[in-house]
mmCIF file of C-alpha atoms and ligand atoms in Angstrom:
data_model
loop_
_atom_site.group_PDB
_atom_site.id
_atom_site.type_symbol
_atom_site.label_atom_id
_atom_site.label_comp_id
_atom_site.label_asym_id
_atom_site.label_seq_id
_atom_site.Cartn_x
_atom_site.Cartn_y
_atom_site.Cartn_z
ATOM 1 C CA MET A 1 0.000 0.000 0.000
ATOM 2 C CA PRO A 2 1.276 3.542 -0.705
ATOM 3 C CA ALA A 3 2.850 5.177 2.339
ATOM 4 C CA SER A 4 1.145 8.531 1.826
ATOM 5 C CA LEU A 5 -1.876 10.074 0.187
ATOM 6 C CA GLY A 6 0.440 11.754 -2.297
ATOM 7 C CA GLN A 7 1.744 8.359 -3.382
ATOM 8 C CA LEU A 8 -1.780 6.962 -3.468
ATOM 9 C CA ASP A 9 -3.027 9.851 -5.626
ATOM 10 C CA ALA A 10 -0.146 9.295 -8.042
ATOM 11 C CA ALA A 11 -0.896 5.588 -8.251
ATOM 12 C CA ILE A 12 -4.610 6.169 -8.848
ATOM 13 C CA SER A 13 -3.922 8.578 -11.694
ATOM 14 C CA GLU A 14 -2.046 5.808 -13.545
ATOM 15 C CA CYS A 15 -4.749 3.133 -13.158
ATOM 16 C CA ARG A 16 -6.098 1.381 -16.268
ATOM 17 C CA SER A 17 -8.006 -1.480 -14.620
ATOM 18 C CA CYS A 18 -11.411 -0.861 -16.238
ATOM 19 C CA PRO A 19 -11.269 -1.165 -20.051
ATOM 20 C CA ARG A 20 -14.664 0.474 -20.649
ATOM 21 C CA LEU A 21 -13.835 3.489 -18.494
ATOM 22 C CA VAL A 22 -10.311 3.890 -19.850
ATOM 23 C CA SER A 23 -11.753 3.929 -23.349
ATOM 24 C CA TRP A 24 -14.523 6.398 -22.429
ATOM 25 C CA ARG A 25 -12.415 8.853 -20.445
ATOM 26 C CA GLU A 26 -9.861 8.994 -23.263
ATOM 27 C CA GLN A 27 -12.493 9.303 -25.972
ATOM 28 C CA VAL A 28 -14.103 12.233 -24.155
ATOM 29 C CA ALA A 29 -10.669 13.809 -23.744
ATOM 30 C CA ARG A 30 -9.997 13.517 -27.472
ATOM 31 C CA GLU A 31 -13.385 14.630 -28.733
ATOM 32 C CA LYS A 32 -14.015 17.347 -26.083
ATOM 33 C CA ARG A 33 -17.028 19.591 -25.671
ATOM 34 C CA ALA A 34 -17.045 22.491 -28.137
ATOM 35 C CA ALA A 35 -16.775 25.067 -25.328
ATOM 36 C CA TYR A 36 -13.480 23.484 -24.218
ATOM 37 C CA ALA A 37 -12.047 22.681 -27.642
ATOM 38 C CA ASP A 38 -8.863 24.662 -26.940
ATOM 39 C CA GLN A 39 -8.163 22.880 -23.654
ATOM 40 C CA VAL A 40 -6.114 19.765 -22.938
ATOM 41 C CA TYR A 41 -8.335 17.355 -21.042
ATOM 42 C CA TRP A 42 -6.943 15.379 -18.116
ATOM 43 C CA GLY A 43 -8.541 12.160 -19.443
ATOM 44 C CA ARG A 44 -7.211 9.996 -16.587
ATOM 45 C CA PRO A 45 -8.424 8.792 -13.203
ATOM 46 C CA VAL A 46 -9.074 11.710 -10.857
ATOM 47 C CA PRO A 47 -7.562 11.237 -7.378
ATOM 48 C CA GLY A 48 -9.011 12.625 -4.166
ATOM 49 C CA PHE A 49 -8.476 16.273 -3.287
ATOM 50 C CA GLY A 50 -7.733 17.768 0.105
ATOM 51 C CA PRO A 51 -5.332 17.522 3.016
ATOM 52 C CA ALA A 52 -3.875 14.234 4.238
ATOM 53 C CA ASP A 53 -5.030 14.944 7.805
ATOM 54 C CA ALA A 54 -8.664 15.627 6.929
ATOM 55 C CA ALA A 55 -11.274 15.096 9.640
ATOM 56 C CA LEU A 56 -14.134 15.246 7.143
ATOM 57 C CA LEU A 57 -14.424 13.237 3.924
ATOM 58 C CA VAL A 58 -16.938 14.035 1.189
ATOM 59 C CA VAL A 59 -17.690 11.053 -1.051
ATOM 60 C CA GLY A 60 -19.309 11.596 -4.445
ATOM 61 C CA LEU A 61 -19.987 9.209 -7.299
ATOM 62 C CA ALA A 62 -17.461 9.561 -10.123
ATOM 63 C CA PRO A 63 -15.763 12.346 -12.129
ATOM 64 C CA ALA A 64 -17.895 14.224 -14.648
ATOM 65 C CA ALA A 65 -16.870 13.799 -18.286
ATOM 66 C CA HIS A 66 -16.302 17.501 -18.936
ATOM 67 C CA GLY A 67 -15.679 18.507 -15.318
ATOM 68 C CA ALA A 68 -13.084 16.575 -13.346
ATOM 69 C CA ASN A 69 -12.178 14.441 -16.363
ATOM 70 C CA ARG A 70 -11.238 17.711 -18.065
ATOM 71 C CA THR A 71 -9.576 19.564 -15.197
ATOM 72 C CA GLY A 72 -8.058 16.674 -13.225
ATOM 73 C CA ARG A 73 -9.524 17.675 -9.858
ATOM 74 C CA MET A 74 -12.651 16.453 -8.081
ATOM 75 C CA PHE A 75 -15.805 18.491 -8.834
ATOM 76 C CA THR A 76 -13.748 21.124 -10.624
ATOM 77 C CA GLY A 77 -15.104 22.846 -13.714
ATOM 78 C CA ASP A 78 -18.750 21.800 -13.648
ATOM 79 C CA ARG A 79 -22.109 22.838 -12.201
ATOM 80 C CA SER A 80 -22.056 20.190 -9.490
ATOM 81 C CA GLY A 81 -18.794 21.583 -8.228
ATOM 82 C CA ASP A 82 -20.167 25.118 -8.323
ATOM 83 C CA VAL A 83 -22.783 24.073 -5.770
ATOM 84 C CA LEU A 84 -20.464 21.964 -3.635
ATOM 85 C CA TYR A 85 -17.571 24.409 -3.392
ATOM 86 C CA ALA A 86 -19.855 27.386 -2.750
ATOM 87 C CA ALA A 87 -21.309 25.465 0.189
ATOM 88 C CA LEU A 88 -17.896 24.341 1.459
ATOM 89 C CA HIS A 89 -16.657 27.926 1.299
ATOM 90 C CA ALA A 90 -19.754 29.255 3.046
ATOM 91 C CA GLU A 91 -19.120 26.771 5.869
ATOM 92 C CA GLY A 92 -15.448 27.708 6.198
ATOM 93 C CA LEU A 93 -14.181 24.465 4.670
ATOM 94 C CA ALA A 94 -12.770 25.898 1.422
ATOM 95 C CA SER A 95 -10.644 28.932 0.672
ATOM 96 C CA GLN A 96 -12.858 30.149 -2.174
ATOM 97 C CA PRO A 97 -16.351 29.446 -3.532
ATOM 98 C CA THR A 98 -15.282 28.469 -7.035
ATOM 99 C CA ALA A 99 -13.233 25.661 -8.558
ATOM 100 C CA THR A 100 -12.295 26.161 -12.180
ATOM 101 C CA HIS A 101 -8.914 24.522 -12.835
ATOM 102 C CA LEU A 102 -5.799 23.107 -11.213
ATOM 103 C CA GLY A 103 -3.801 26.020 -9.874
ATOM 104 C CA ASP A 104 -6.836 28.249 -9.234
ATOM 105 C CA GLY A 105 -5.727 28.652 -5.619
ATOM 106 C CA LEU A 106 -8.424 26.494 -4.056
ATOM 107 C CA THR A 107 -7.535 24.929 -0.702
ATOM 108 C CA LEU A 108 -9.735 22.747 1.475
ATOM 109 C CA TYR A 109 -9.626 23.051 5.264
ATOM 110 C CA GLY A 110 -9.791 19.798 7.212
ATOM 111 C CA THR A 111 -11.806 18.295 4.379
ATOM 112 C CA ARG A 112 -11.032 15.884 1.570
ATOM 113 C CA ILE A 113 -13.186 14.981 -1.414
ATOM 114 C CA THR A 114 -13.084 11.606 -3.108
ATOM 115 C CA SER A 115 -15.305 9.180 -4.983
ATOM 116 C CA PRO A 116 -15.821 5.413 -5.115
ATOM 117 C CA VAL A 117 -15.075 5.449 -8.857
ATOM 118 C CA HIS A 118 -12.173 7.555 -10.090
ATOM 119 C CA CYS A 119 -12.861 7.548 -13.831
ATOM 120 C CA ALA A 120 -15.666 9.302 -15.659
ATOM 121 C CA PRO A 121 -18.308 6.725 -16.676
ATOM 122 C CA PRO A 122 -20.676 6.945 -19.639
ATOM 123 C CA ALA A 123 -23.993 8.492 -18.541
ATOM 124 C CA ASN A 124 -22.518 8.900 -15.033
ATOM 125 C CA LYS A 125 -23.278 5.233 -14.409
ATOM 126 C CA PRO A 126 -20.408 2.970 -13.425
ATOM 127 C CA GLU A 127 -20.935 -0.772 -13.730
ATOM 128 C CA PRO A 128 -20.890 -2.802 -10.491
ATOM 129 C CA ALA A 129 -17.667 -4.465 -11.649
ATOM 130 C CA GLU A 130 -16.051 -1.027 -12.110
ATOM 131 C CA ARG A 131 -17.158 0.081 -8.659
ATOM 132 C CA ASP A 132 -15.709 -3.124 -7.247
ATOM 133 C CA ALA A 133 -12.433 -2.689 -9.152
ATOM 134 C CA CYS A 134 -12.042 0.837 -7.787
ATOM 135 C CA ARG A 135 -12.832 -0.209 -4.226
ATOM 136 C CA ARG A 136 -9.201 -0.920 -3.457
ATOM 137 C CA TRP A 137 -8.344 2.756 -3.895
ATOM 138 C CA LEU A 138 -11.067 3.839 -1.489
ATOM 139 C CA LEU A 139 -9.897 1.255 1.025
ATOM 140 C CA GLN A 140 -6.361 2.591 0.855
ATOM 141 C CA GLU A 141 -7.512 6.188 1.085
ATOM 142 C CA LEU A 142 -9.568 5.410 4.173
ATOM 143 C CA ALA A 143 -6.681 3.552 5.754
ATOM 144 C CA LEU A 144 -4.448 6.591 5.309
ATOM 145 C CA LEU A 145 -7.127 8.993 6.589
ATOM 146 C CA THR A 146 -8.297 6.888 9.547
ATOM 147 C CA PRO A 147 -6.041 8.534 12.173
ATOM 148 C CA THR A 148 -7.786 11.896 11.702
ATOM 149 C CA LEU A 149 -11.120 11.022 10.087
ATOM 150 C CA ARG A 150 -14.222 11.760 12.188
ATOM 151 C CA ALA A 151 -17.078 12.256 9.712
ATOM 152 C CA VAL A 152 -18.065 11.363 6.160
ATOM 153 C CA VAL A 153 -20.671 13.081 4.005
ATOM 154 C CA VAL A 154 -21.891 10.854 1.181
ATOM 155 C CA LEU A 155 -23.436 12.542 -1.839
ATOM 156 C CA GLY A 156 -26.107 10.226 -3.179
ATOM 157 C CA GLY A 157 -27.173 6.623 -2.876
ATOM 158 C CA PHE A 158 -24.511 5.173 -5.169
ATOM 159 C CA GLY A 159 -21.723 6.473 -2.960
ATOM 160 C CA TRP A 160 -23.563 5.313 0.157
ATOM 161 C CA GLN A 161 -23.924 1.750 -1.130
ATOM 162 C CA ALA A 162 -20.330 1.688 -2.338
ATOM 163 C CA LEU A 163 -18.936 3.064 0.900
ATOM 164 C CA LEU A 164 -20.644 0.875 3.504
ATOM 165 C CA PRO A 165 -18.667 -2.322 2.766
ATOM 166 C CA VAL A 166 -15.470 -0.297 2.592
ATOM 167 C CA LEU A 167 -16.159 1.219 6.005
ATOM 168 C CA ALA A 168 -16.829 -2.268 7.379
ATOM 169 C CA GLU A 169 -13.476 -3.418 6.044
ATOM 170 C CA SER A 170 -11.773 -0.279 7.335
ATOM 171 C CA GLY A 171 -12.560 -0.769 10.994
ATOM 172 C CA TRP A 172 -16.123 0.360 11.666
ATOM 173 C CA THR A 173 -19.227 -1.662 12.509
ATOM 174 C CA ILE A 174 -22.152 -1.280 10.128
ATOM 175 C CA PRO A 175 -25.455 -1.742 11.991
ATOM 176 C CA ARG A 176 -27.986 -4.385 10.891
ATOM 177 C CA PRO A 177 -30.211 -3.650 9.120
ATOM 178 C CA ARG A 178 -27.869 -1.502 7.086
ATOM 179 C CA PRO A 179 -28.436 2.254 7.424
ATOM 180 C CA VAL A 180 -30.563 3.543 4.560
ATOM 181 C CA PHE A 181 -29.430 6.468 2.433
ATOM 182 C CA GLY A 182 -31.447 9.646 2.580
ATOM 183 C CA HIS A 183 -30.836 13.357 2.650
ATOM 184 C CA GLY A 184 -30.060 14.203 6.264
ATOM 185 C CA ALA A 185 -29.432 10.573 7.247
ATOM 186 C CA HIS A 186 -26.963 10.359 10.114
ATOM 187 C CA VAL A 187 -25.529 7.336 11.849
ATOM 188 C CA GLU A 188 -22.614 7.091 14.237
ATOM 189 C CA LEU A 189 -20.531 4.013 13.451
ATOM 190 C CA ALA A 190 -18.738 2.321 16.306
ATOM 191 C CA PRO A 191 -15.186 1.108 15.804
ATOM 192 C CA SER A 192 -15.007 -2.644 15.296
ATOM 193 C CA GLY A 193 -11.726 -3.075 17.110
ATOM 194 C CA PRO A 194 -9.855 -1.772 20.142
ATOM 195 C CA GLY A 195 -8.246 1.623 19.759
ATOM 196 C CA GLY A 196 -10.601 2.735 17.004
ATOM 197 C CA ARG A 197 -12.750 5.852 17.102
ATOM 198 C CA PRO A 198 -16.380 6.375 16.106
ATOM 199 C CA LEU A 199 -17.189 7.776 12.691
ATOM 200 C CA HIS A 200 -20.197 9.918 11.799
ATOM 201 C CA LEU A 201 -21.783 8.981 8.481
ATOM 202 C CA LEU A 202 -24.100 11.551 6.914
ATOM 203 C CA GLY A 203 -26.184 11.449 3.743
ATOM 204 C CA CYS A 204 -26.771 14.339 1.345
ATOM 205 C CA TYR A 205 -28.482 14.308 -2.024
ATOM 206 C CA HIS A 206 -25.909 14.457 -4.805
ATOM 207 C CA VAL A 207 -25.107 17.968 -6.026
ATOM 208 C CA SER A 208 -25.926 16.958 -9.607
ATOM 209 C CA GLN A 209 -27.869 19.286 -11.868
ATOM 210 C CA GLN A 210 -30.711 16.761 -11.786
ATOM 211 C CA ASN A 211 -31.151 17.613 -8.116
ATOM 212 C CA THR A 212 -30.108 21.253 -7.991
ATOM 213 C CA PHE A 213 -31.941 22.460 -11.111
ATOM 214 C CA THR A 214 -35.161 20.846 -9.971
ATOM 215 C CA GLY A 215 -34.935 22.282 -6.471
ATOM 216 C CA ARG A 216 -34.796 18.822 -4.884
ATOM 217 C CA LEU A 217 -31.513 19.966 -3.393
ATOM 218 C CA THR A 218 -30.975 23.613 -2.501
ATOM 219 C CA PRO A 219 -27.726 25.345 -1.507
ATOM 220 C CA ALA A 220 -29.138 25.759 1.997
ATOM 221 C CA MET A 221 -29.691 21.999 2.258
ATOM 222 C CA VAL A 222 -26.082 21.275 1.261
ATOM 223 C CA ARG A 223 -24.805 23.850 3.717
ATOM 224 C CA ALA A 224 -26.883 22.409 6.545
ATOM 225 C CA VAL A 225 -25.419 18.921 6.080
ATOM 226 C CA LEU A 226 -21.865 20.260 5.778
ATOM 227 C CA ALA A 227 -22.300 22.445 8.850
ATOM 228 C CA ASN A 228 -23.484 19.469 10.881
ATOM 229 C CA ALA A 229 -20.667 17.289 9.549
ATOM 230 C CA ALA A 230 -18.054 19.953 10.293
ATOM 231 C CA ARG A 231 -19.307 20.195 13.865
ATOM 232 C CA LEU A 232 -19.321 16.418 14.299
ATOM 233 C CA ALA A 233 -15.819 16.223 12.810
ATOM 234 C CA GLY A 234 -14.550 18.779 15.322
ATOM 235 C CA LEU A 235 -13.841 21.369 12.659
ATOM 236 C CA ARG A 236 -15.996 23.937 14.432
ATOM 237 C CA PRO A 237 -17.137 24.442 18.017
ATOM 238 C CA GLU A 238 -20.108 22.430 19.338
HETATM 239 FE FE1 SF4 B 1 -8.824 2.254 -12.106
HETATM 240 FE FE2 SF4 B 1 -10.908 3.047 -10.662
HETATM 241 FE FE3 SF4 B 1 -10.508 4.067 -13.075
HETATM 242 FE FE4 SF4 B 1 -11.291 1.531 -12.836
HETATM 243 S S1 SF4 B 1 -12.473 3.365 -12.236
HETATM 244 S S2 SF4 B 1 -9.650 2.341 -14.178
HETATM 245 S S3 SF4 B 1 -10.205 0.923 -10.934
HETATM 246 S S4 SF4 B 1 -9.178 4.310 -11.277
#
């Protein structure tokens, strides 16, 4: 296993385990969207973003074809990211409300963003086998974050389902019946072994345009979940 998150991120960005996703991410990078025709797309797996000693982890679904797959950074350069980073900034977890490209000056405070699938999938729908192939990266990321991690916000049901078995393997007990995803869901997971610490797991609707354009998810709703998570993670006073 990589000794640091930097090494892990570098290893992830070289991964070619899923033939369908490798083909798709590279095709999108070649063909591009007209608005970005003059840009060089990243076209590779997108590693997590944020400090190695994060207390709060935000887990999405997968990179967007013309967002993170273009810019090389989670939720950067698309409408979903506009909503997420504005909320993170409003809650004191990001240095600025916008994320446009690598080198735009964005820094996260105590917070890291990752996803259970690191390559952009067609129609934003990874296959179960692709989710399972990518699981090893999430396991390693959690192992490296465990010493400081106190809370996880999961954006959407796909991430929730993908994360639960990884959390079980990473040292937390998943209650039976399994906690159900929902916006505002909150469960405190007990450590499964001695010396472990509890972990707060929170659900939030995904910041996709499907949810934000229809009003199913409002900026205030995202902020409320992040504020609660930041408090539970010890990133702000009780
Ligand atoms: Fe590798 Fe994950 Fe991308 Fe599959 S989705 S190629 S496992 S980084």
